[in-house]
XYZ file of C-alpha atoms in Angstrom:
168
model
C -22.539 -32.820 -71.102
C -25.467 -34.821 -69.769
C -23.289 -35.843 -66.879
C -22.481 -32.191 -66.063
C -26.148 -31.189 -66.211
C -27.067 -34.122 -63.992
C -24.340 -33.140 -61.544
C -25.481 -29.508 -61.473
C -29.068 -30.628 -60.981
C -27.980 -32.812 -58.107
C -26.070 -29.943 -56.473
C -28.948 -27.503 -56.938
C -31.625 -29.878 -55.711
C -29.712 -31.240 -52.686
C -30.303 -29.208 -49.598
C -27.186 -27.648 -48.073
C -26.713 -28.289 -44.388
C -25.188 -25.569 -42.136
C -24.649 -25.279 -38.418
C -23.992 -22.054 -36.519
C -21.637 -22.357 -33.554
C -20.303 -19.936 -31.000
C -16.663 -19.898 -29.946
C -15.731 -18.089 -26.729
C -12.144 -17.198 -26.017
C -11.391 -16.257 -22.430
C -8.450 -14.844 -20.527
C -7.717 -12.024 -18.171
C -6.246 -8.577 -18.439
C -4.177 -7.463 -15.501
C -2.348 -4.264 -14.950
C 1.358 -4.326 -14.351
C 2.196 -3.238 -10.850
C 5.121 -1.758 -9.040
C 7.315 -3.767 -6.687
C 7.793 -2.969 -3.006
C 11.545 -2.992 -2.417
C 12.683 -5.991 -0.341
C 14.125 -3.721 2.362
C 10.697 -2.087 2.784
C 8.777 -5.347 3.146
C 8.119 -6.450 6.725
C 10.249 -3.525 7.850
C 11.300 -3.056 11.453
C 12.057 0.493 12.546
C 14.209 0.559 15.674
C 12.750 3.353 17.797
C 15.363 3.100 20.530
C 14.953 3.101 24.272
C 12.409 5.409 25.871
C 13.258 6.319 29.453
C 10.231 7.071 31.630
C 12.098 10.099 33.037
C 12.195 11.628 29.524
C 8.378 11.662 29.361
C 7.167 13.227 32.630
C 3.975 14.755 31.165
C 1.207 13.772 28.785
C 2.034 14.879 25.207
C 5.807 14.784 25.803
C 7.422 13.655 22.581
C 10.573 11.786 21.653
C 12.894 12.501 18.730
C 11.779 11.676 15.202
C 13.236 8.452 13.766
C 13.332 8.566 9.942
C 12.568 5.619 7.667
C 11.512 5.064 4.066
C 9.189 2.796 2.139
C 10.534 2.291 -1.376
C 8.583 1.284 -4.464
C 10.413 0.348 -7.665
C 9.978 -1.089 -11.160
C 6.731 0.744 -11.833
C 5.401 0.426 -15.384
C 5.347 3.621 -17.418
C 1.566 3.817 -17.086
C 1.788 4.208 -13.292
C 2.223 7.835 -12.232
C 1.151 7.727 -8.561
C 1.497 5.386 -5.622
C -1.051 5.615 -2.809
C -0.096 4.251 0.615
C -2.874 3.645 3.139
C -1.797 3.117 6.752
C -3.972 0.941 8.947
C -3.451 0.060 12.563
C -4.944 0.337 16.000
C -5.480 3.847 17.310
C -4.277 4.703 20.796
C -7.510 5.690 22.591
C -5.617 8.339 24.589
C -3.523 9.905 21.848
C -4.516 12.161 18.991
C -3.128 10.902 15.656
C -1.357 8.086 17.504
C -0.900 4.400 16.793
C -1.371 2.046 19.744
C 1.505 0.366 21.587
C 0.606 -3.317 21.867
C 3.775 -4.213 23.792
C 3.971 -4.700 27.542
C 4.911 -1.080 28.300
C 2.228 1.521 28.952
C 1.820 5.243 28.464
C 3.446 5.763 25.057
C 1.906 5.725 21.602
C 3.478 6.193 18.175
C 3.157 9.212 15.917
C 4.072 8.930 12.225
C 4.488 11.774 9.755
C 5.240 12.338 6.101
C 8.640 14.070 6.052
C 7.961 15.795 2.727
C 4.819 17.556 3.936
C 5.124 17.290 7.756
C 1.537 15.992 7.800
C 0.759 13.394 10.453
C -0.331 9.984 9.266
C -3.261 8.837 11.327
C -4.417 5.261 11.714
C -6.940 4.337 9.016
C -6.803 7.775 7.386
C -6.635 9.033 3.813
C -3.833 7.626 1.669
C -0.418 9.198 1.350
C 0.082 10.013 -2.355
C 3.551 9.841 -3.858
C 4.364 10.673 -7.473
C 6.366 8.105 -9.431
C 9.661 9.387 -10.826
C 9.158 8.977 -14.606
C 12.860 8.313 -15.254
C 13.529 5.925 -12.372
C 10.011 4.364 -12.327
C 10.129 4.454 -8.543
C 8.649 6.288 -5.572
C 9.803 6.738 -1.996
C 7.652 7.526 1.018
C 9.917 9.454 3.390
C 8.517 9.050 6.888
C 9.441 9.534 10.528
C 8.045 8.098 13.740
C 8.328 9.113 17.392
C 7.070 8.177 20.831
C 4.304 10.285 22.368
C 3.208 10.042 25.987
C -0.534 9.410 25.865
C -1.649 8.668 29.423
C -1.051 9.516 33.067
C 0.088 5.965 33.780
C 3.493 4.990 32.431
C 4.935 1.523 32.914
C 8.257 0.110 31.698
C 8.083 -2.748 29.189
C 8.296 -3.459 25.488
C 7.014 -1.186 22.734
C 5.392 -2.611 19.606
C 3.226 -0.731 17.158
C 2.175 -2.413 13.921
C 1.243 -0.495 10.784
C -0.306 -2.326 7.844
C 0.505 -0.385 4.677
C -1.508 -1.051 1.515
C -0.159 0.290 -1.756
C -2.367 1.013 -4.754
C -1.179 2.302 -8.095
C -2.619 4.814 -10.535
């Protein structure tokens, strides 16, 4: 009994030592995104040959050439895909992307086939709803040549559009 009392006295009279520490756990939270279909990545749309005789006047237009940009494998939380089109504007053509090839006098017009609204360089995004069953979205577009200047010269045609997709 004396031993127990001595032990209790020792425990009560000995100071208890404690140390507070902080533990930080880090990581990142990222949203799942959709996937741009392989056929839509680095896409080349063949516009065909433009004969100078077919564009005698400024604002003469060629036929529309349809193409699509396909988005797939969207998570269920994604309901909209926004596509922003950036590129150089033809200084002579309204709503027209610049031809940076060796030919002169033609620009490129692009439109949304679902709404018939022209897509202008560096304009507001094109909004496409994601199909909730397929978890995909398709931008249905068309492009055409537009004569933009008095001078027309034979050569190559190249117009580059940088498309940035964001998801909501």
